[in-house]
mmCIF file of C-alpha atoms in Angstrom:
data_model
loop_
_atom_site.group_PDB
_atom_site.id
_atom_site.type_symbol
_atom_site.label_atom_id
_atom_site.label_comp_id
_atom_site.label_asym_id
_atom_site.label_seq_id
_atom_site.Cartn_x
_atom_site.Cartn_y
_atom_site.Cartn_z
ATOM 1 C CA GLY A 7 -2.476 9.391 -13.841
ATOM 2 C CA GLU A 8 0.342 9.280 -11.337
ATOM 3 C CA ASN A 9 3.394 7.158 -11.778
ATOM 4 C CA VAL A 10 6.000 6.141 -9.326
ATOM 5 C CA GLU A 11 9.169 4.791 -10.393
ATOM 6 C CA GLN A 12 11.563 3.150 -7.682
ATOM 7 C CA HIS A 13 15.089 2.390 -7.627
ATOM 8 C CA PRO A 14 17.079 0.020 -7.040
ATOM 9 C CA SER A 15 14.733 -2.794 -7.169
ATOM 10 C CA THR A 16 17.175 -4.766 -4.882
ATOM 11 C CA LEU A 17 19.829 -3.703 -2.628
ATOM 12 C CA SER A 18 22.433 -5.558 -0.624
ATOM 13 C CA VAL A 19 24.195 -4.197 2.622
ATOM 14 C CA GLN A 20 26.303 -5.312 5.117
ATOM 15 C CA GLU A 21 25.239 -4.699 9.082
ATOM 16 C CA GLY A 22 26.156 -1.447 10.162
ATOM 17 C CA ASP A 23 26.052 0.245 6.868
ATOM 18 C CA SER A 24 23.809 2.750 5.192
ATOM 19 C CA ALA A 25 20.998 2.208 2.685
ATOM 20 C CA VAL A 26 19.217 4.463 0.256
ATOM 21 C CA ILE A 27 16.351 4.010 -1.749
ATOM 22 C CA LYS A 28 14.554 6.411 -4.357
ATOM 23 C CA CYS A 29 11.402 7.341 -6.135
ATOM 24 C CA THR A 30 10.310 9.823 -8.697
ATOM 25 C CA TYR A 31 7.080 10.884 -9.301
ATOM 26 C CA SER A 32 5.092 12.344 -11.910
ATOM 27 C CA ASP A 33 1.891 14.086 -10.625
ATOM 28 C CA SER A 34 2.854 17.549 -9.364
ATOM 29 C CA ALA A 35 -0.423 17.719 -7.085
ATOM 30 C CA SER A 36 0.891 14.702 -4.925
ATOM 31 C CA ASN A 37 1.311 15.954 -1.492
ATOM 32 C CA TYR A 38 1.937 12.753 0.732
ATOM 33 C CA PHE A 39 4.514 10.451 0.414
ATOM 34 C CA PRO A 40 4.708 7.379 2.779
ATOM 35 C CA TRP A 41 6.912 4.378 2.851
ATOM 36 C CA TYR A 42 5.992 0.890 3.680
ATOM 37 C CA LYS A 43 7.963 -2.288 4.950
ATOM 38 C CA GLN A 44 6.349 -5.599 3.853
ATOM 39 C CA GLU A 45 8.288 -8.668 5.376
ATOM 40 C CA LEU A 46 7.479 -12.005 3.887
ATOM 41 C CA GLY A 47 4.289 -13.213 4.242
ATOM 42 C CA LYS A 48 3.080 -9.861 6.007
ATOM 43 C CA ARG A 49 1.158 -6.849 5.737
ATOM 44 C CA PRO A 50 2.620 -3.707 4.315
ATOM 45 C CA GLN A 51 3.847 -1.630 7.373
ATOM 46 C CA LEU A 52 4.139 1.928 7.624
ATOM 47 C CA ILE A 53 7.480 3.032 8.456
ATOM 48 C CA ILE A 54 7.805 7.057 7.743
ATOM 49 C CA ASP A 55 5.855 9.476 5.737
ATOM 50 C CA ILE A 56 6.330 12.882 4.624
ATOM 51 C CA ARG A 57 3.985 15.747 3.218
ATOM 52 C CA SER A 58 5.095 18.441 0.608
ATOM 53 C CA ASN A 59 5.410 21.212 2.767
ATOM 54 C CA VAL A 60 8.391 19.553 4.914
ATOM 55 C CA GLY A 61 11.739 18.587 3.047
ATOM 56 C CA GLU A 62 12.878 16.135 5.597
ATOM 57 C CA LYS A 63 11.802 13.972 8.626
ATOM 58 C CA LYS A 64 13.810 11.708 10.545
ATOM 59 C CA ASP A 65 12.620 8.988 12.996
ATOM 60 C CA GLN A 66 15.665 7.180 14.624
ATOM 61 C CA ARG A 67 17.139 5.208 12.298
ATOM 62 C CA ILE A 68 14.987 6.576 9.463
ATOM 63 C CA ALA A 69 15.182 9.542 7.540
ATOM 64 C CA VAL A 70 12.850 10.581 4.414
ATOM 65 C CA THR A 71 13.865 13.403 2.340
ATOM 66 C CA LEU A 72 11.785 15.309 -0.468
ATOM 67 C CA ASN A 73 12.680 17.428 -3.650
ATOM 68 C CA LYS A 74 9.434 18.886 -4.834
ATOM 69 C CA THR A 75 11.334 20.930 -7.660
ATOM 70 C CA ALA A 76 12.719 17.302 -9.054
ATOM 71 C CA LYS A 77 9.831 15.305 -7.989
ATOM 72 C CA HIS A 78 11.920 12.748 -6.325
ATOM 73 C CA PHE A 79 11.797 11.697 -2.368
ATOM 74 C CA SER A 80 14.095 9.321 -0.796
ATOM 75 C CA LEU A 81 14.499 6.711 2.182
ATOM 76 C CA HIS A 82 17.542 6.577 4.104
ATOM 77 C CA ILE A 83 18.249 3.748 6.706
ATOM 78 C CA THR A 84 21.391 4.300 8.719
ATOM 79 C CA GLU A 85 23.255 1.265 10.626
ATOM 80 C CA THR A 86 21.487 -1.040 9.067
ATOM 81 C CA GLN A 87 20.510 -4.163 10.956
ATOM 82 C CA PRO A 88 19.534 -8.052 9.690
ATOM 83 C CA GLU A 89 16.098 -7.082 10.978
ATOM 84 C CA ASP A 90 15.896 -4.388 7.853
ATOM 85 C CA SER A 91 15.842 -6.795 5.395
ATOM 86 C CA ALA A 92 12.059 -6.600 3.857
ATOM 87 C CA VAL A 93 10.607 -5.236 0.942
ATOM 88 C CA TYR A 94 10.397 -1.434 0.814
ATOM 89 C CA PHE A 95 7.618 0.452 -0.956
ATOM 90 C CA CYS A 96 7.182 3.946 -1.723
ATOM 91 C CA ALA A 97 4.134 5.758 -2.748
ATOM 92 C CA ALA A 98 2.637 8.928 -3.481
ATOM 93 C CA SER A 99 -0.912 10.402 -2.397
ATOM 94 C CA LYS A 100 -2.940 13.636 -2.704
ATOM 95 C CA GLU A 101 -4.416 14.841 0.488
ATOM 96 C CA GLY A 102 -6.794 17.221 0.263
ATOM 97 C CA ALA A 103 -7.550 20.700 2.065
ATOM 98 C CA GLY A 104 -8.256 20.439 5.477
ATOM 99 C CA GLY A 105 -6.759 16.699 5.630
ATOM 100 C CA THR A 106 -9.125 15.028 3.815
ATOM 101 C CA SER A 107 -7.875 11.846 2.059
ATOM 102 C CA TYR A 108 -8.210 11.100 -1.783
ATOM 103 C CA GLY A 109 -7.830 7.039 -0.268
ATOM 104 C CA LYS A 110 -5.562 6.160 -3.362
ATOM 105 C CA LEU A 111 -1.955 5.380 -3.208
ATOM 106 C CA THR A 112 0.232 4.910 -6.377
ATOM 107 C CA PHE A 113 3.088 2.565 -5.240
ATOM 108 C CA GLY A 114 6.476 2.181 -6.951
ATOM 109 C CA GLN A 115 7.591 -1.406 -7.475
ATOM 110 C CA GLY A 116 9.541 -2.272 -4.199
ATOM 111 C CA THR A 117 13.124 -2.730 -3.334
ATOM 112 C CA ILE A 118 14.089 -5.917 -1.844
ATOM 113 C CA LEU A 119 16.669 -5.113 0.846
ATOM 114 C CA THR A 120 19.095 -7.638 2.076
ATOM 115 C CA VAL A 121 21.265 -6.984 5.164
ATOM 116 C CA HIS A 122 24.213 -9.147 5.517
ATOM 117 C CA PRO A 123 25.410 -10.040 9.397
ATOM 118 C CA LYS B 11 -7.485 0.056 18.864
ATOM 119 C CA ALA B 12 -7.533 -3.303 16.768
ATOM 120 C CA GLY B 13 -6.042 -3.416 13.486
ATOM 121 C CA VAL B 14 -7.129 -3.848 10.564
ATOM 122 C CA THR B 15 -8.906 -7.349 10.041
ATOM 123 C CA GLN B 16 -9.732 -9.440 6.772
ATOM 124 C CA THR B 17 -11.348 -12.800 5.809
ATOM 125 C CA PRO B 18 -10.746 -15.215 4.782
ATOM 126 C CA ARG B 19 -7.202 -15.454 4.855
ATOM 127 C CA TYR B 20 -6.865 -17.715 2.162
ATOM 128 C CA LEU B 21 -9.140 -19.082 -0.813
ATOM 129 C CA ILE B 22 -8.981 -21.497 -3.473
ATOM 130 C CA LYS B 23 -11.411 -20.696 -6.260
ATOM 131 C CA THR B 24 -11.589 -22.301 -10.015
ATOM 132 C CA ARG B 25 -11.983 -20.114 -13.040
ATOM 133 C CA GLY B 26 -15.603 -18.793 -13.716
ATOM 134 C CA GLN B 27 -16.341 -18.675 -9.951
ATOM 135 C CA GLN B 28 -16.961 -15.720 -8.186
ATOM 136 C CA VAL B 29 -15.680 -14.590 -4.755
ATOM 137 C CA THR B 30 -16.357 -12.143 -1.842
ATOM 138 C CA LEU B 31 -13.465 -10.793 0.246
ATOM 139 C CA SER B 32 -14.394 -8.731 3.692
ATOM 140 C CA CYS B 33 -12.800 -5.887 5.347
ATOM 141 C CA SER B 34 -12.933 -4.742 8.784
ATOM 142 C CA PRO B 35 -11.280 -1.199 9.251
ATOM 143 C CA ILE B 36 -10.018 0.195 12.728
ATOM 144 C CA SER B 37 -12.386 1.609 14.809
ATOM 145 C CA GLY B 38 -13.490 5.192 13.851
ATOM 146 C CA HIS B 39 -11.932 5.035 10.257
ATOM 147 C CA ARG B 40 -14.404 5.671 7.629
ATOM 148 C CA SER B 41 -12.234 5.356 4.153
ATOM 149 C CA VAL B 42 -11.313 1.489 3.201
ATOM 150 C CA SER B 43 -9.201 1.289 0.054
ATOM 151 C CA TRP B 44 -8.526 -2.238 -1.591
ATOM 152 C CA TYR B 45 -5.263 -3.041 -3.730
ATOM 153 C CA GLN B 46 -4.146 -6.178 -5.392
ATOM 154 C CA GLN B 47 -0.364 -7.343 -4.751
ATOM 155 C CA THR B 48 1.114 -9.814 -7.071
ATOM 156 C CA PRO B 49 4.749 -10.320 -7.951
ATOM 157 C CA GLY B 50 4.475 -9.111 -11.559
ATOM 158 C CA GLN B 51 2.432 -5.961 -11.128
ATOM 159 C CA GLY B 52 3.344 -5.004 -7.534
ATOM 160 C CA LEU B 53 0.841 -3.198 -5.606
ATOM 161 C CA GLN B 54 -2.017 -1.565 -7.631
ATOM 162 C CA PHE B 55 -5.106 0.534 -6.412
ATOM 163 C CA LEU B 56 -8.410 -0.790 -7.111
ATOM 164 C CA PHE B 57 -10.631 1.335 -5.307
ATOM 165 C CA GLU B 58 -12.022 3.389 -2.507
ATOM 166 C CA TYR B 59 -15.116 3.677 -0.386
ATOM 167 C CA PHE B 60 -15.707 6.189 2.023
ATOM 168 C CA SER B 61 -19.227 6.901 4.162
ATOM 169 C CA GLU B 62 -20.702 3.975 1.575
ATOM 170 C CA THR B 63 -19.818 5.990 -1.433
ATOM 171 C CA GLN B 64 -17.012 4.894 -4.085
ATOM 172 C CA ARG B 65 -14.921 7.824 -4.236
ATOM 173 C CA ASN B 66 -12.107 6.435 -6.230
ATOM 174 C CA LYS B 67 -11.084 3.448 -8.396
ATOM 175 C CA GLY B 68 -8.265 1.880 -10.369
ATOM 176 C CA ASN B 69 -7.907 0.486 -13.873
ATOM 177 C CA PHE B 70 -9.690 -2.686 -13.246
ATOM 178 C CA PRO B 71 -12.303 -4.416 -15.358
ATOM 179 C CA GLY B 72 -16.149 -4.147 -14.468
ATOM 180 C CA ARG B 73 -15.685 -7.838 -12.825
ATOM 181 C CA PHE B 74 -14.327 -6.173 -9.790
ATOM 182 C CA SER B 75 -16.425 -4.408 -7.579
ATOM 183 C CA GLY B 76 -17.004 -3.276 -3.998
ATOM 184 C CA ARG B 77 -19.376 -1.991 -1.215
ATOM 185 C CA GLN B 78 -19.205 -0.363 2.135
ATOM 186 C CA PHE B 79 -21.564 -0.972 5.052
ATOM 187 C CA SER B 80 -22.709 1.913 7.417
ATOM 188 C CA ASN B 81 -20.528 0.740 10.034
ATOM 189 C CA SER B 82 -17.616 0.966 7.412
ATOM 190 C CA ARG B 83 -17.154 -2.364 6.923
ATOM 191 C CA SER B 84 -16.045 -3.025 3.311
ATOM 192 C CA GLU B 85 -16.356 -6.335 0.514
ATOM 193 C CA MET B 86 -15.027 -6.415 -2.339
ATOM 194 C CA ASN B 87 -16.362 -8.933 -5.160
ATOM 195 C CA VAL B 88 -14.885 -10.490 -7.883
ATOM 196 C CA SER B 89 -17.259 -12.233 -10.663
ATOM 197 C CA THR B 90 -15.888 -14.706 -13.309
ATOM 198 C CA LEU B 91 -12.841 -15.420 -12.109
ATOM 199 C CA GLU B 92 -9.610 -15.869 -14.263
ATOM 200 C CA LEU B 93 -6.328 -17.068 -13.271
ATOM 201 C CA GLY B 94 -4.701 -13.984 -13.640
ATOM 202 C CA ASP B 95 -6.698 -12.744 -10.861
ATOM 203 C CA SER B 96 -4.795 -14.845 -8.249
ATOM 204 C CA ALA B 97 -3.342 -12.232 -5.780
ATOM 205 C CA LEU B 98 -2.825 -10.968 -2.488
ATOM 206 C CA TYR B 99 -5.633 -8.660 -1.920
ATOM 207 C CA LEU B 100 -5.013 -5.985 0.677
ATOM 208 C CA CYS B 101 -7.497 -3.326 2.380
ATOM 209 C CA ALA B 102 -6.324 -0.684 3.887
ATOM 210 C CA SER B 103 -8.182 1.740 6.404
ATOM 211 C CA SER B 104 -7.668 5.698 7.089
ATOM 212 C CA SER B 105 -9.275 8.351 9.136
ATOM 213 C CA LEU B 106 -9.436 12.021 7.499
ATOM 214 C CA LEU B 107 -5.825 11.842 6.585
ATOM 215 C CA ALA B 108 -4.042 9.791 3.809
ATOM 216 C CA VAL B 109 -2.399 7.829 6.483
ATOM 217 C CA GLN B 110 -3.280 4.337 5.414
ATOM 218 C CA PHE B 111 -2.947 1.065 7.860
ATOM 219 C CA PHE B 112 -3.062 -2.038 5.993
ATOM 220 C CA GLY B 113 -5.065 -5.945 6.534
ATOM 221 C CA PRO B 114 -3.368 -9.150 6.722
ATOM 222 C CA GLY B 115 -4.704 -9.743 3.127
ATOM 223 C CA THR B 116 -6.133 -12.271 1.739
ATOM 224 C CA ARG B 117 -4.433 -14.644 -0.743
ATOM 225 C CA LEU B 118 -6.753 -15.841 -3.521
ATOM 226 C CA THR B 119 -5.401 -18.824 -6.039
ATOM 227 C CA VAL B 120 -7.523 -19.253 -9.128
ATOM 228 C CA LEU B 121 -6.972 -22.664 -10.513
#
């Protein structure tokens, strides 16, 4: 089955710096890659996602890049703020033809991001 | 639209008991997936239901089961609880696409 590796496990940055989290996946059939942010005691919240027909996607200070050949994707956060501190999870899934979801996300182990003021 | 809701939010059980958790998806979403979150194993997929049918299953023992009703609400059941079943159980709902929205979770503690 699918396996997703995520690095680093912890990341500490100063406010205003950039943060990069990297994930690799094993199943070349995976074609949907979301990123979730989970604050302490809260539910995982989808922050950005990318499908395999796109190489990069950006939403304000957050961007995701995908390299299908190397089977890795990365989350980039620019101008970090203390409220960005949380655990970030990458995941991989298969989305079928016509948009049918297979309903199974395989998650990386998570990255604890700490942004120091 | 209201988000995904889960009940109860907290549960304390003893070994050997069974437990039933409930999940109400976002209105119009027909797929409900369940995940177990623990500090050691992270987020692990349990199973997914779509239109009252189990469509996907993770690598959990048969003590973990689920079902989905005609209104898309889902329940999961864990029988013969073990200490290692202590975890946050999250459900997520989605429409036709793979995008999943999570509920707040049920924190299960097994004593």
